[in-house]
Coordinates of C-alpha atoms in Angstrom, one line a residue:
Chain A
X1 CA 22.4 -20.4 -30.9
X2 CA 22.7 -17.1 -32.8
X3 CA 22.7 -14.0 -32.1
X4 CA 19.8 -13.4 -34.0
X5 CA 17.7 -16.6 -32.3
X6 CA 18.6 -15.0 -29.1
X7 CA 17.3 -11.7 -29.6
X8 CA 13.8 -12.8 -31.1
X9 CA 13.5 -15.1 -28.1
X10 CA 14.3 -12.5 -25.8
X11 CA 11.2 -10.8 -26.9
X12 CA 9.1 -14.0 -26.2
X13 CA 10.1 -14.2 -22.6
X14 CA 9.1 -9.9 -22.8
X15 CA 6.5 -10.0 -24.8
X16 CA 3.6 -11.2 -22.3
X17 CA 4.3 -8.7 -19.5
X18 CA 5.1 -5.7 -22.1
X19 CA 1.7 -6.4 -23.7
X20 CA -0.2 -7.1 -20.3
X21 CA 0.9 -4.1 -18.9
X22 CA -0.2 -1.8 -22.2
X23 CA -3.4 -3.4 -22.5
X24 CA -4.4 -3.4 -18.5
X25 CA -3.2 -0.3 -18.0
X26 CA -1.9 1.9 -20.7
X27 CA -5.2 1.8 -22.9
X28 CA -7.1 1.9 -19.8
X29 CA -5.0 5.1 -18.9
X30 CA -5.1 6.5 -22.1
X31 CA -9.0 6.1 -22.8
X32 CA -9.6 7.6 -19.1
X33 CA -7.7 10.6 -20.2
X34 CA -9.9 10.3 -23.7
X35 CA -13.1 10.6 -21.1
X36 CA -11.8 13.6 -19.2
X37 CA -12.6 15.4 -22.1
X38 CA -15.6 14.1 -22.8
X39 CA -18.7 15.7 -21.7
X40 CA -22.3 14.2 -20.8
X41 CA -25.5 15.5 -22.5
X42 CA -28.1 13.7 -20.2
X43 CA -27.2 10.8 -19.6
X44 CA -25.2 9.6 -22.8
X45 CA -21.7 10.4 -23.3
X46 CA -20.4 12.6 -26.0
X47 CA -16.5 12.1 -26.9
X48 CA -14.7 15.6 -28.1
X49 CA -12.0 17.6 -27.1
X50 CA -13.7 19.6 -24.2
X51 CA -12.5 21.2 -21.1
X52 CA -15.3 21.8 -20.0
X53 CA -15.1 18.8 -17.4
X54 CA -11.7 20.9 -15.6
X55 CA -13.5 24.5 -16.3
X56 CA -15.8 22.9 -13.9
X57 CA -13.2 22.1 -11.1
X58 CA -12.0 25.2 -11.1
X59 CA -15.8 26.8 -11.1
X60 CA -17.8 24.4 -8.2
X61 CA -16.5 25.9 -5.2
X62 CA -17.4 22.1 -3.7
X63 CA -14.5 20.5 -6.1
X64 CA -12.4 23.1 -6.0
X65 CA -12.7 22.8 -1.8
X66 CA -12.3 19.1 -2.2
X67 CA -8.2 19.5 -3.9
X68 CA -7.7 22.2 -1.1
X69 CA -8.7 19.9 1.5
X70 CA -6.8 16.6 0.3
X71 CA -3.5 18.6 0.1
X72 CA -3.8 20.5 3.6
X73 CA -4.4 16.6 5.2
X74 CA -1.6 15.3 2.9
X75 CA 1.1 17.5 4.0
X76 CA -0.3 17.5 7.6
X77 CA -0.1 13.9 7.7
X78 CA 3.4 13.9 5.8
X79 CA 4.9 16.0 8.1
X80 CA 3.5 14.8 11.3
X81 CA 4.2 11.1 10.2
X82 CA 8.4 12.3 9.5
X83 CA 8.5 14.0 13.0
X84 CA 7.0 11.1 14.9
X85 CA 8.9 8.4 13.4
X86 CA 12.3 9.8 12.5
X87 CA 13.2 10.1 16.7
X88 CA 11.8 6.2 16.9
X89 CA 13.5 4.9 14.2
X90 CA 16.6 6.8 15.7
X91 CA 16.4 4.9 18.8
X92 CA 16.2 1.7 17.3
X93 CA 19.1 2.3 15.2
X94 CA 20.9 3.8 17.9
X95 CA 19.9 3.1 21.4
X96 CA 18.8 -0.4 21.0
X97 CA 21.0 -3.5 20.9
X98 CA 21.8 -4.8 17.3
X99 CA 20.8 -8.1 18.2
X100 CA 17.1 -6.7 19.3
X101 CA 17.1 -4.5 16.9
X102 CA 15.2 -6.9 14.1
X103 CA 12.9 -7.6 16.5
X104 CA 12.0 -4.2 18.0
X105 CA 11.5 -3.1 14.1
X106 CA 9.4 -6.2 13.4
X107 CA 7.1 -5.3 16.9
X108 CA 6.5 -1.3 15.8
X109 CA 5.9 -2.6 12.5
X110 CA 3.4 -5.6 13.1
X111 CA 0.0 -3.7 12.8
X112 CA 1.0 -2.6 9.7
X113 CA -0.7 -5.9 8.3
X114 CA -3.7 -5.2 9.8
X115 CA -6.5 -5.2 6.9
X116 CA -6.7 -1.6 5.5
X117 CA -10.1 -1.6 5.5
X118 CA -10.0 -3.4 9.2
X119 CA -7.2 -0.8 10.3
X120 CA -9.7 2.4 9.6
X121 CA -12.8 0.7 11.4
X122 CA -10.5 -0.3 14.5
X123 CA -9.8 3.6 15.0
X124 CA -13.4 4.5 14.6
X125 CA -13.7 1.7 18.0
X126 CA -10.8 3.9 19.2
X127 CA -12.6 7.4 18.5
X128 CA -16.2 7.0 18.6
X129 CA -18.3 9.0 21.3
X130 CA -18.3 6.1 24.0
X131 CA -14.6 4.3 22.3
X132 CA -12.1 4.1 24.0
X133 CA -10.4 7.0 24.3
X134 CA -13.6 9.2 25.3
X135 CA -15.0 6.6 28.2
X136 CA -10.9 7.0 29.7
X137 CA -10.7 10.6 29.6
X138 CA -14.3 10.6 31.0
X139 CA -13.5 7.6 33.9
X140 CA -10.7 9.9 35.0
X141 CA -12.4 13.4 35.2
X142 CA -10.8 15.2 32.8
X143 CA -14.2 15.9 30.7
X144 CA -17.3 15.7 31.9
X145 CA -18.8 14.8 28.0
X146 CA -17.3 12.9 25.5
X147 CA -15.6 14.9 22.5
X148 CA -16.5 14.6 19.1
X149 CA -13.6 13.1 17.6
X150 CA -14.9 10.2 15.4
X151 CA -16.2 11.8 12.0
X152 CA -13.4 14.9 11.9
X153 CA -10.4 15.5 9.9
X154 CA -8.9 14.6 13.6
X155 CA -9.4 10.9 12.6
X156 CA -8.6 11.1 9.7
X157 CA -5.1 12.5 10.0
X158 CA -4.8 9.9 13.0
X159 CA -5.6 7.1 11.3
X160 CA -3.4 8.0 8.1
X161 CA -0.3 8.9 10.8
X162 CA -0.9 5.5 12.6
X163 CA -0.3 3.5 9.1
X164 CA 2.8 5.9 7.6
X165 CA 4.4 6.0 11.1
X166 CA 5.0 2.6 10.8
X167 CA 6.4 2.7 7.4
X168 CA 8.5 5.9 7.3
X169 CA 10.1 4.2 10.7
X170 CA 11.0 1.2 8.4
X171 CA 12.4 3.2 5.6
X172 CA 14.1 5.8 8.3
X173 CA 15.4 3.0 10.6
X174 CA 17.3 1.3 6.5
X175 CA 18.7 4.4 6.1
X176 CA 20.2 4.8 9.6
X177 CA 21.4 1.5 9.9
X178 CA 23.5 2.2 6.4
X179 CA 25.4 5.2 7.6
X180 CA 28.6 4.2 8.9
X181 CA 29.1 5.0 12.4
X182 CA 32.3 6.7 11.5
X183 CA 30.8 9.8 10.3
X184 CA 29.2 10.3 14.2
X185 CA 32.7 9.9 16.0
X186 CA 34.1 11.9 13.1
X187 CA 31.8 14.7 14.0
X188 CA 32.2 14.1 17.8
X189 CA 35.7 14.0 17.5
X190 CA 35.8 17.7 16.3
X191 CA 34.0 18.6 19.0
X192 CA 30.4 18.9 18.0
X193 CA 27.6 17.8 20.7
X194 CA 25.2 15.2 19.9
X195 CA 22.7 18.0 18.9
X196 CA 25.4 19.5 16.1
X197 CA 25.8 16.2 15.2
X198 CA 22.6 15.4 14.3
X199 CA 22.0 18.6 12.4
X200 CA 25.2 19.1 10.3
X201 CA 26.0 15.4 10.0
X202 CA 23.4 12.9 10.2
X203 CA 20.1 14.7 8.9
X204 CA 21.9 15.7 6.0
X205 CA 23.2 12.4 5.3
X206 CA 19.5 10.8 5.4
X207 CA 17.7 13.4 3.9
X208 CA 17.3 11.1 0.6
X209 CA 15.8 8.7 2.6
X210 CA 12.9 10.8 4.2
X211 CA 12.2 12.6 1.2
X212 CA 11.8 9.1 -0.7
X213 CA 9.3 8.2 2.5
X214 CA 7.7 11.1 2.4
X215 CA 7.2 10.9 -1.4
X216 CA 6.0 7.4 -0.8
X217 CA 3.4 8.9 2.4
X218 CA 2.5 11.9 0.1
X219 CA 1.4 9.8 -2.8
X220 CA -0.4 6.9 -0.9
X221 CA -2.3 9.1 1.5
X222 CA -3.8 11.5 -1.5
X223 CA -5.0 8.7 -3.7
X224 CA -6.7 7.0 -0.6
X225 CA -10.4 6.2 -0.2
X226 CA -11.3 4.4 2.6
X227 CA -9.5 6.1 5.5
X228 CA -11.5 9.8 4.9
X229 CA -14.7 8.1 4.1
X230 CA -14.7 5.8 7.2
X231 CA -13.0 8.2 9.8
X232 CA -13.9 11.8 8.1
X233 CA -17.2 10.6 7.0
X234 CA -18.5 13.1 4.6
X235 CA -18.0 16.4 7.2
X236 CA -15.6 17.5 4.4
X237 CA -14.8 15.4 1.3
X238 CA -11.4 14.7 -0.6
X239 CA -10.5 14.2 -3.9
X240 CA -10.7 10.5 -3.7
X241 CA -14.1 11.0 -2.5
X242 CA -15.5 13.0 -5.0
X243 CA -14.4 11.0 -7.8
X244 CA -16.3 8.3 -5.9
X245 CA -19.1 10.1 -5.5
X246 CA -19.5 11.2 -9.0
X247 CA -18.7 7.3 -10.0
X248 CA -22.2 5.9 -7.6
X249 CA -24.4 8.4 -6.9
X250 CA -24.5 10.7 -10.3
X251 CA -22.5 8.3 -13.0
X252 CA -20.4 11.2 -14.4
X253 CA -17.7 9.3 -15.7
X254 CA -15.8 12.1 -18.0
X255 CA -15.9 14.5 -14.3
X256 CA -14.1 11.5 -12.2
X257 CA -11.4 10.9 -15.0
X258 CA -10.7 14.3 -14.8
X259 CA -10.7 14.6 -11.2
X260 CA -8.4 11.8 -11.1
X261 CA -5.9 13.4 -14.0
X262 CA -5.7 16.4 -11.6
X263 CA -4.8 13.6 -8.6
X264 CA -1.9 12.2 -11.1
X265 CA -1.1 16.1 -11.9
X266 CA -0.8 16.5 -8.1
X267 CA 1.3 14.0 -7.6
X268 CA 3.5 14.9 -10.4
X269 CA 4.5 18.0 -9.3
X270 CA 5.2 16.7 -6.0
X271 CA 7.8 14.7 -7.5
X272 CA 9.3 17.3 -9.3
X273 CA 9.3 19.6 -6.1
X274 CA 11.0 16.7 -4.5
X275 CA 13.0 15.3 -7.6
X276 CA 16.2 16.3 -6.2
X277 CA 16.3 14.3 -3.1
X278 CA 14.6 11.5 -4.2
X279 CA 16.3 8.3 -5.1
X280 CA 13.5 6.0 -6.4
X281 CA 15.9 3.6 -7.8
X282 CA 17.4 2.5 -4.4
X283 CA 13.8 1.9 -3.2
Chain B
X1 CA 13.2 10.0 28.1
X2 CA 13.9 8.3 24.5
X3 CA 12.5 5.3 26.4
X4 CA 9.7 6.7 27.7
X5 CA 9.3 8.1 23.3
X6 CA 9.2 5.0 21.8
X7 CA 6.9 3.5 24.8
X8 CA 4.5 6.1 24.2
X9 CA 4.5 5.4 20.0
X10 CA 4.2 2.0 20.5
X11 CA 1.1 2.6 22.6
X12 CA -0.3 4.7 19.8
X13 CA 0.7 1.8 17.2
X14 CA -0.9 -1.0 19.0
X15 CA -3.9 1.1 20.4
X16 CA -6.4 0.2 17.5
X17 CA -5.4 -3.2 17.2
X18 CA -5.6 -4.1 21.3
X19 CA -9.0 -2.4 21.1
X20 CA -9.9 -4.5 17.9
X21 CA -9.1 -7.8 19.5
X22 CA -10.0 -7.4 22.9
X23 CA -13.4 -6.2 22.0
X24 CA -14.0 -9.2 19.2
X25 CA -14.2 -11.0 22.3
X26 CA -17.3 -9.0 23.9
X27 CA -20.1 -10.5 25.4
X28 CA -22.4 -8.0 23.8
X29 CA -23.7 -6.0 21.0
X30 CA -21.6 -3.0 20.5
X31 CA -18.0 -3.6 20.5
X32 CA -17.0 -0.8 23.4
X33 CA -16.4 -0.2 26.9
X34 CA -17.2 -1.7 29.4
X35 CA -15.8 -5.1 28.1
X36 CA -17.6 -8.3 29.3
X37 CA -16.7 -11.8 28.8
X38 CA -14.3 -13.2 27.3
X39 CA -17.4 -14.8 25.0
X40 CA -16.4 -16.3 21.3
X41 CA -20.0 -15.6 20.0
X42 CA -18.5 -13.7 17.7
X43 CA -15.9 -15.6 16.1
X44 CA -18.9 -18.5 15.9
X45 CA -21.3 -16.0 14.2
X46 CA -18.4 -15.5 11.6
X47 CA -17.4 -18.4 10.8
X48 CA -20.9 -19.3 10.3
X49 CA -22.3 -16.6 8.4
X50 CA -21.7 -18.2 4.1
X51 CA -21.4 -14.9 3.0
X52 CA -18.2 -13.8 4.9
X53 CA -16.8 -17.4 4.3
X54 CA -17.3 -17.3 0.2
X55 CA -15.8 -13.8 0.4
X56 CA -12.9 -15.1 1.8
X57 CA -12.5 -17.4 -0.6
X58 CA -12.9 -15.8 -3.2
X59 CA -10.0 -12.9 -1.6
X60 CA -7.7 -16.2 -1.4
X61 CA -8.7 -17.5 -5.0
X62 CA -8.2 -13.8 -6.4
X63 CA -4.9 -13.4 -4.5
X64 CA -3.4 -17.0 -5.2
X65 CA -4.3 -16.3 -9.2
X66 CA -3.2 -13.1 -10.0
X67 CA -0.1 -13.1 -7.7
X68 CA 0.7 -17.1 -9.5
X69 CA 0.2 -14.4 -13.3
X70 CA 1.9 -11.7 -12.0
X71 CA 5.3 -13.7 -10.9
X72 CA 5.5 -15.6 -14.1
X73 CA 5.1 -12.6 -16.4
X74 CA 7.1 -11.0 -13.8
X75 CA 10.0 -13.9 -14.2
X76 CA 9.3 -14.0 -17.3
X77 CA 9.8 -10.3 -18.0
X78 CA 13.1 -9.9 -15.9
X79 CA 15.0 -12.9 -17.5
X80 CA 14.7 -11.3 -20.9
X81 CA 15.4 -7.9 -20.0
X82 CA 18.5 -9.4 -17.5
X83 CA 19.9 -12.3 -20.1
X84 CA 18.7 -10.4 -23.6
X85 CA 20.1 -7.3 -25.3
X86 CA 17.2 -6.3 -26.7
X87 CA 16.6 -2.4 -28.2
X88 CA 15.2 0.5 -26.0
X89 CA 15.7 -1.8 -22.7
X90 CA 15.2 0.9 -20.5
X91 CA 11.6 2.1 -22.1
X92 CA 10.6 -1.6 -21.3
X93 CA 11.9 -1.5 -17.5
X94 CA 10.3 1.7 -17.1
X95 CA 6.6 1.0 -19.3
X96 CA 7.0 -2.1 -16.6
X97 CA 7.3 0.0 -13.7
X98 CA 4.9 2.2 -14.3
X99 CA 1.7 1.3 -12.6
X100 CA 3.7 1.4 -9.2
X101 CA 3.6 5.5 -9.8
X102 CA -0.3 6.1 -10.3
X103 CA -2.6 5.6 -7.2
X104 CA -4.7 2.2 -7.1
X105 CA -8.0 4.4 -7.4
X106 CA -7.0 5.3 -10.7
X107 CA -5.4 2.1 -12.3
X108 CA -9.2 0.7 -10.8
X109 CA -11.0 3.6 -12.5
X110 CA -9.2 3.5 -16.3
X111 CA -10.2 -0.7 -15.9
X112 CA -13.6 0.1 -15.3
X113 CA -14.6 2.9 -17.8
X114 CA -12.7 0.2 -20.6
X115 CA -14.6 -2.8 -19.1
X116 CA -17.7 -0.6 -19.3
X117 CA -17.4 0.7 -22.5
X118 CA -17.3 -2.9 -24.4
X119 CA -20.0 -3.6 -22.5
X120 CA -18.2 -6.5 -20.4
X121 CA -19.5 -7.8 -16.6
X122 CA -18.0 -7.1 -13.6
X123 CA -16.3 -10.2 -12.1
X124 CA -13.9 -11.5 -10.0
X125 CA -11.5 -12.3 -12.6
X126 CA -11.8 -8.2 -13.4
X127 CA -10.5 -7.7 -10.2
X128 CA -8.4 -10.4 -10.6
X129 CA -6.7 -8.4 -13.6
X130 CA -6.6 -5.3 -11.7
X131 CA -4.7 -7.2 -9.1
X132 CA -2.0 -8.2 -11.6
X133 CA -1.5 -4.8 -12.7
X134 CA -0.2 -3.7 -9.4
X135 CA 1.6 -6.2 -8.9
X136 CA 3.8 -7.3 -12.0
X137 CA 5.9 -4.1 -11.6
X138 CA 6.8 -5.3 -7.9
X139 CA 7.2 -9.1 -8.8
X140 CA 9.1 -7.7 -12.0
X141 CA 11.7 -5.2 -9.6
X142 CA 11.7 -7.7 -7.2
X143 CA 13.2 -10.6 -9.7
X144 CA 15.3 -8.8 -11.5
X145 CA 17.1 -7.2 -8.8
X146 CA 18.4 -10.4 -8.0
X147 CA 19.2 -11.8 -11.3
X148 CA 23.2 -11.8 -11.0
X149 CA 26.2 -13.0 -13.1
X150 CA 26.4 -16.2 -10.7
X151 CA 23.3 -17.9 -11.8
X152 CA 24.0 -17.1 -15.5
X153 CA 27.3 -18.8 -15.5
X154 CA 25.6 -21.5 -14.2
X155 CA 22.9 -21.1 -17.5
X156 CA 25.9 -21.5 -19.5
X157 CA 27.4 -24.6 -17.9
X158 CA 23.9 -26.0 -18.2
X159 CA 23.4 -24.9 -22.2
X160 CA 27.3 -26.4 -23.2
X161 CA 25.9 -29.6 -21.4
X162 CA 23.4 -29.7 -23.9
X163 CA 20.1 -28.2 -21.9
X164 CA 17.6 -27.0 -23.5
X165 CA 16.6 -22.9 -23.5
X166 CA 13.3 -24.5 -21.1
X167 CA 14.9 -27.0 -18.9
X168 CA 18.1 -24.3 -18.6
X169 CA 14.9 -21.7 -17.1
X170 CA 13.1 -24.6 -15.3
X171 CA 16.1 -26.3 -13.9
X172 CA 18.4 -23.8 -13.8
X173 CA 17.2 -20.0 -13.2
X174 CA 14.1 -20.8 -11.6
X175 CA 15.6 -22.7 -8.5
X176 CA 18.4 -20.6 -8.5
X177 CA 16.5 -17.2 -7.8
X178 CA 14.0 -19.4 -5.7
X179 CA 14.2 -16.9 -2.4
X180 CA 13.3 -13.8 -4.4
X181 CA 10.4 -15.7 -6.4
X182 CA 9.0 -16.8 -3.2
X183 CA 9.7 -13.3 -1.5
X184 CA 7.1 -11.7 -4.6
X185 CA 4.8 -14.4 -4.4
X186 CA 3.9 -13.9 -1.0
X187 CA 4.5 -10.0 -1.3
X188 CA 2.1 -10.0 -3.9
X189 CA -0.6 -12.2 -2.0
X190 CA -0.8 -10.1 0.7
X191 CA -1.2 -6.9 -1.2
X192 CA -4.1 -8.5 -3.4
X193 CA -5.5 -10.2 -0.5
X194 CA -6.1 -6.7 1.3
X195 CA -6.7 -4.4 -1.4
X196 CA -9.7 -2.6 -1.2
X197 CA -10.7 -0.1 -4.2
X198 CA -9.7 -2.2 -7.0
X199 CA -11.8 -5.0 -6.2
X200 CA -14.6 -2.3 -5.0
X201 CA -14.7 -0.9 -8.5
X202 CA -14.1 -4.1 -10.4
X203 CA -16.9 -7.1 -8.8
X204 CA -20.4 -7.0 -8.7
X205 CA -22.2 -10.0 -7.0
X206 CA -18.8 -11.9 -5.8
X207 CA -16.6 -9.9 -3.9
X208 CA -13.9 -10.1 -2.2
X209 CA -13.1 -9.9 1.6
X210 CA -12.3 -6.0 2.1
X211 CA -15.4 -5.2 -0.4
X212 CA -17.5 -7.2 2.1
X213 CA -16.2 -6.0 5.4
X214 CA -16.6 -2.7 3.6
X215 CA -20.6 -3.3 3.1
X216 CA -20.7 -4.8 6.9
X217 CA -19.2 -1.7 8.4
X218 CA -22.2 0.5 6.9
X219 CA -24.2 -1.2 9.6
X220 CA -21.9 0.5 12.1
X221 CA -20.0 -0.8 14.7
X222 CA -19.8 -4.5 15.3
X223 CA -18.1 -7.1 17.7
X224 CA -18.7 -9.3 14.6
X225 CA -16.2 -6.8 12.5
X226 CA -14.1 -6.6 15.7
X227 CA -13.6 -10.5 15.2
X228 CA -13.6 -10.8 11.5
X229 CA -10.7 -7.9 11.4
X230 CA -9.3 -9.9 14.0
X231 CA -8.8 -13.6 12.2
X232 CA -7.6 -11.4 9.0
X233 CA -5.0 -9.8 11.3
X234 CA -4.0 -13.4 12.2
X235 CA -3.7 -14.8 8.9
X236 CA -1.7 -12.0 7.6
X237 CA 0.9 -11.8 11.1
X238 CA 1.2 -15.8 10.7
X239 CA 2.1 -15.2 6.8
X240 CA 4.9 -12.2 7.7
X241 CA 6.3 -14.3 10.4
X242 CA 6.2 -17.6 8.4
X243 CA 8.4 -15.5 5.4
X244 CA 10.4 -13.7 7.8
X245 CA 11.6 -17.2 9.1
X246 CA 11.9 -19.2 5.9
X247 CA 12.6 -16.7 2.7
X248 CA 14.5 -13.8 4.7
X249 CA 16.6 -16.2 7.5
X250 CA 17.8 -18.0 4.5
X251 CA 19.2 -14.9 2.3
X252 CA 20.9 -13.0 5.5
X253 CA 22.7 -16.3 5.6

């Protein structure tokens, strides 16, 4: 076979996924872009060159509100999801016996497979005004009328933490398990406590692998639907929602493809912020 | 205290889903406290009701096709990039990769407004592309992560024996990287299986199992949801433990 026979049926095995992937998805990409700068007159599109489509995000206070309130949940959730499951993925690693320790990851992981659509409506059984939680609190005096907690950002943020718990615990617990032990009786050794060690030694040491989680949390939980819309309701809407919204109710295409190239704009400059820690190739 | 920690997150993980099944199995209308029965009413009214069965159906048809499309381009992909040297190989991997960085709302929304503008319908087998979008670039990393120099010494031995560029990939590669082909098969099942906005955007009058737990839950709360999110819950734990003990056992070994 020669070289040259090689190389031309190198292409054919490359070929079909190359030119599935540009016509699904690049041409898709670029004409949405193409529509963000479109502009309606009625109800018929007009292509051009406009801006007026992100003169108006920054202008209606509602859209504007909408990006402000998808990046305070976003970072909430972030964070809160890093601080919860970095200590529980630390006792796995740690304080439970290696040969348990597949199976203690595989139990705080299990819901995860919960339908996603399933896992948001089980929380709103959890958080509704006679759920679960409010008929306990009320069975054991400690209210005397049941708190409005379905329908708040509340839920929302507590459904989104219940889902990236579990993963940032997988993704934690991987990079625990690869740092060799030797590095903790190092530190120990010299003298520092188990507080010192964790703070000089080991956080530093896994700080690729949170910020890669937390890239991987930030980015799913901004682009998400169906969590605000089932457990926020529409008390406050995020960007997601909007672009929704403008999709059913008022079919302004050229305003949700610019909506969503803010979302990707978003999401981009998380990643630069975060560029230096992350190693998406080892994911 | 760190015991007392991880008993109180575990709690807060299995919460919704103990509420979810427990409830499925209420003898009553709304699908909270106080629980009566146990009563399967609800799983009977499921199973029973055509709609909710079709969906599910069409869910499995839409997850067996695209995931079968999105391996083999996948394979297909990563055995020419891995055995080939072919020009600007890293623009390919990357182009590849690519939808794995955008949000599934907007790989859904750029197929719609091109789907809309030449005038097309709204099918399953739009939702059915979407779903291979998302999941070529895992089934492509996936595969190719595993393509090592041990299988393509055995290529060799196969082509000086006088194999054929097809039987070598058949007979040869394809076997070989089994476990990983397997591994984004079912990866890619159950992330087509459960995906919700894609398929939302994409169908019309057939759609898929999230779209139509989606429409049910405007109704409100349900025991009939309770038990519908329930068998889905099953299907998908049975699936995780059934590769966990066949794909996974075998590579640790």
């Amino acid at each position: 076979m020669s070289a040259q026979t090689a190389t031309i049926r190198g292409w054919g095995f490359l070929a079909p996924a190359v030119l599935w992937t540009l016509a699904f998805f690049i041409v898709p990409f670029v004409v949405m872009g193409a529509m963000s700068l479109a502009t309606l007159d009625g109800r018929t599109l007009v292509w051009g060159l406009s801006l007026d489509n992100y003169r108006e995000l920054a202008g209606q206070a509602y859209l504007a509100r909408a990006i402000a309130v998808s990046l305070e949940i976003t970072l909430t959730v972030t964070l809160v999801s890093v601080l919860l499951a970095y200590p529980l993925a630390w006792i796995i690693a740690y304080r439970v016996p290696p040969r348990w320790q597949r199976l203690v990851l595989l139990l705080a992981i299990l819901p995860f497979w919960t339908s996603y659509v399933v896992r948001s409506y089980a929380w709103l059984l959890v958080l509704a005004r006679d759920g679960v939680v409010n008929q306990t609190l009320m069975g054991l005096g400690l209210i005397a009328e049941p708190l409005t907690l379905a329908n708040t950002r509340f839920a929302t943020v507590t459904g989104f933490v219940h889902f990236f718990v579990m993963l940032l615990t997988l993704t934690i617990y991987a990079n625990l398990v690869q740092l060799s032990p030797n590095y903790r009786k190092a530190a120990m050794d010299l003298g520092a406590n188990a507080f010192q060690t964790f703070r000089h030694v080991i956080l530093p040491l896994t700080l690729p692998g949170i910020m890669t989680g937390a890239f991987l949390t930030f980015v799913l939980c901004i682009g998400d639907y169906i969590t605000p819309q089932i457990l926020g309701g529409n008390t406050e809407l995020t960007v997601p929602q909007v672009i929704m919204v403008q999709l059913g109710r008022r079919a302004d295409f050229p305003l949700a493809a610019a909506l969503a190239i803010v979302l990707m704009g978003i999401v981009t400059l998380a990643y630069l912020a975060m560029a230096r820690w992350l190693r998406l190739d080892r994911l | 205290m760190p015991w007392a920690y991880a008993l109180a997150l575990f709690g807060f993980i299995y919460l919704p889903v103990a509420t979810l099944v427990l409830f499925s199995f209420q003898n009553g209308s709304l699908p909270v406290p106080p629980f009566n029965g146990p009563s399967l009413r609800w799983y009977g009214d499921v199973l029973g009701d055509d709609r909710l069965v079709e969906a599910l159906l069409n869910s499995l048809m839409v997850a067996l096709g695209s995931s079968a499309i999105a391996v083999a381009l996948g394979f297909s992909a990563a055995y020419a990039l891995a055995r080939h040297v072919l020009p600007a190989s890293a623009l390919w991997r990357a182009l590849l990769i690519a939808p794995l960085t955008v949000s599934y709302l907007i790989v859904g929304l750029g197929l719609l407004i091109v789907v809309q503008r030449l005038g097309l319908g709204l099918s399953l087998w739009t939702a059915g592309i979407g779903h291979v979008v998302i999941n070529l670039p895992i089934a492509f990393a996936i595969i190719y992560a595993s393509m090592g120099a041990q299988q393509q010494n055995a290529e060799r031995a196969a082509r000086d024996l006088g194999a054929d560029e097809a039987r070598v990939v058949l007979l040869v590669t394809v076997p070989m990287l089994a476990p990983a082909i397997l591994a984004a098969f079912f990866l890619s099942v159950t992330l087509s299986w459960d995906e919700f906005i894609i398929a939302f955007l994409l169908t019309r009058f057939d759609v898929t199992l999230p779209v139509e737990i989606w429409s049910m839950l405007r109704s409100g709360l349900s025991p009939r949801l309770n038990a519908i999110g329930s068998l889905v819950f099953l299907v998908s734990v049975s699936a995780v433990l059934l590769l966990e003990l066949t794909v996974f056992r075998k590579r640790r070994r």
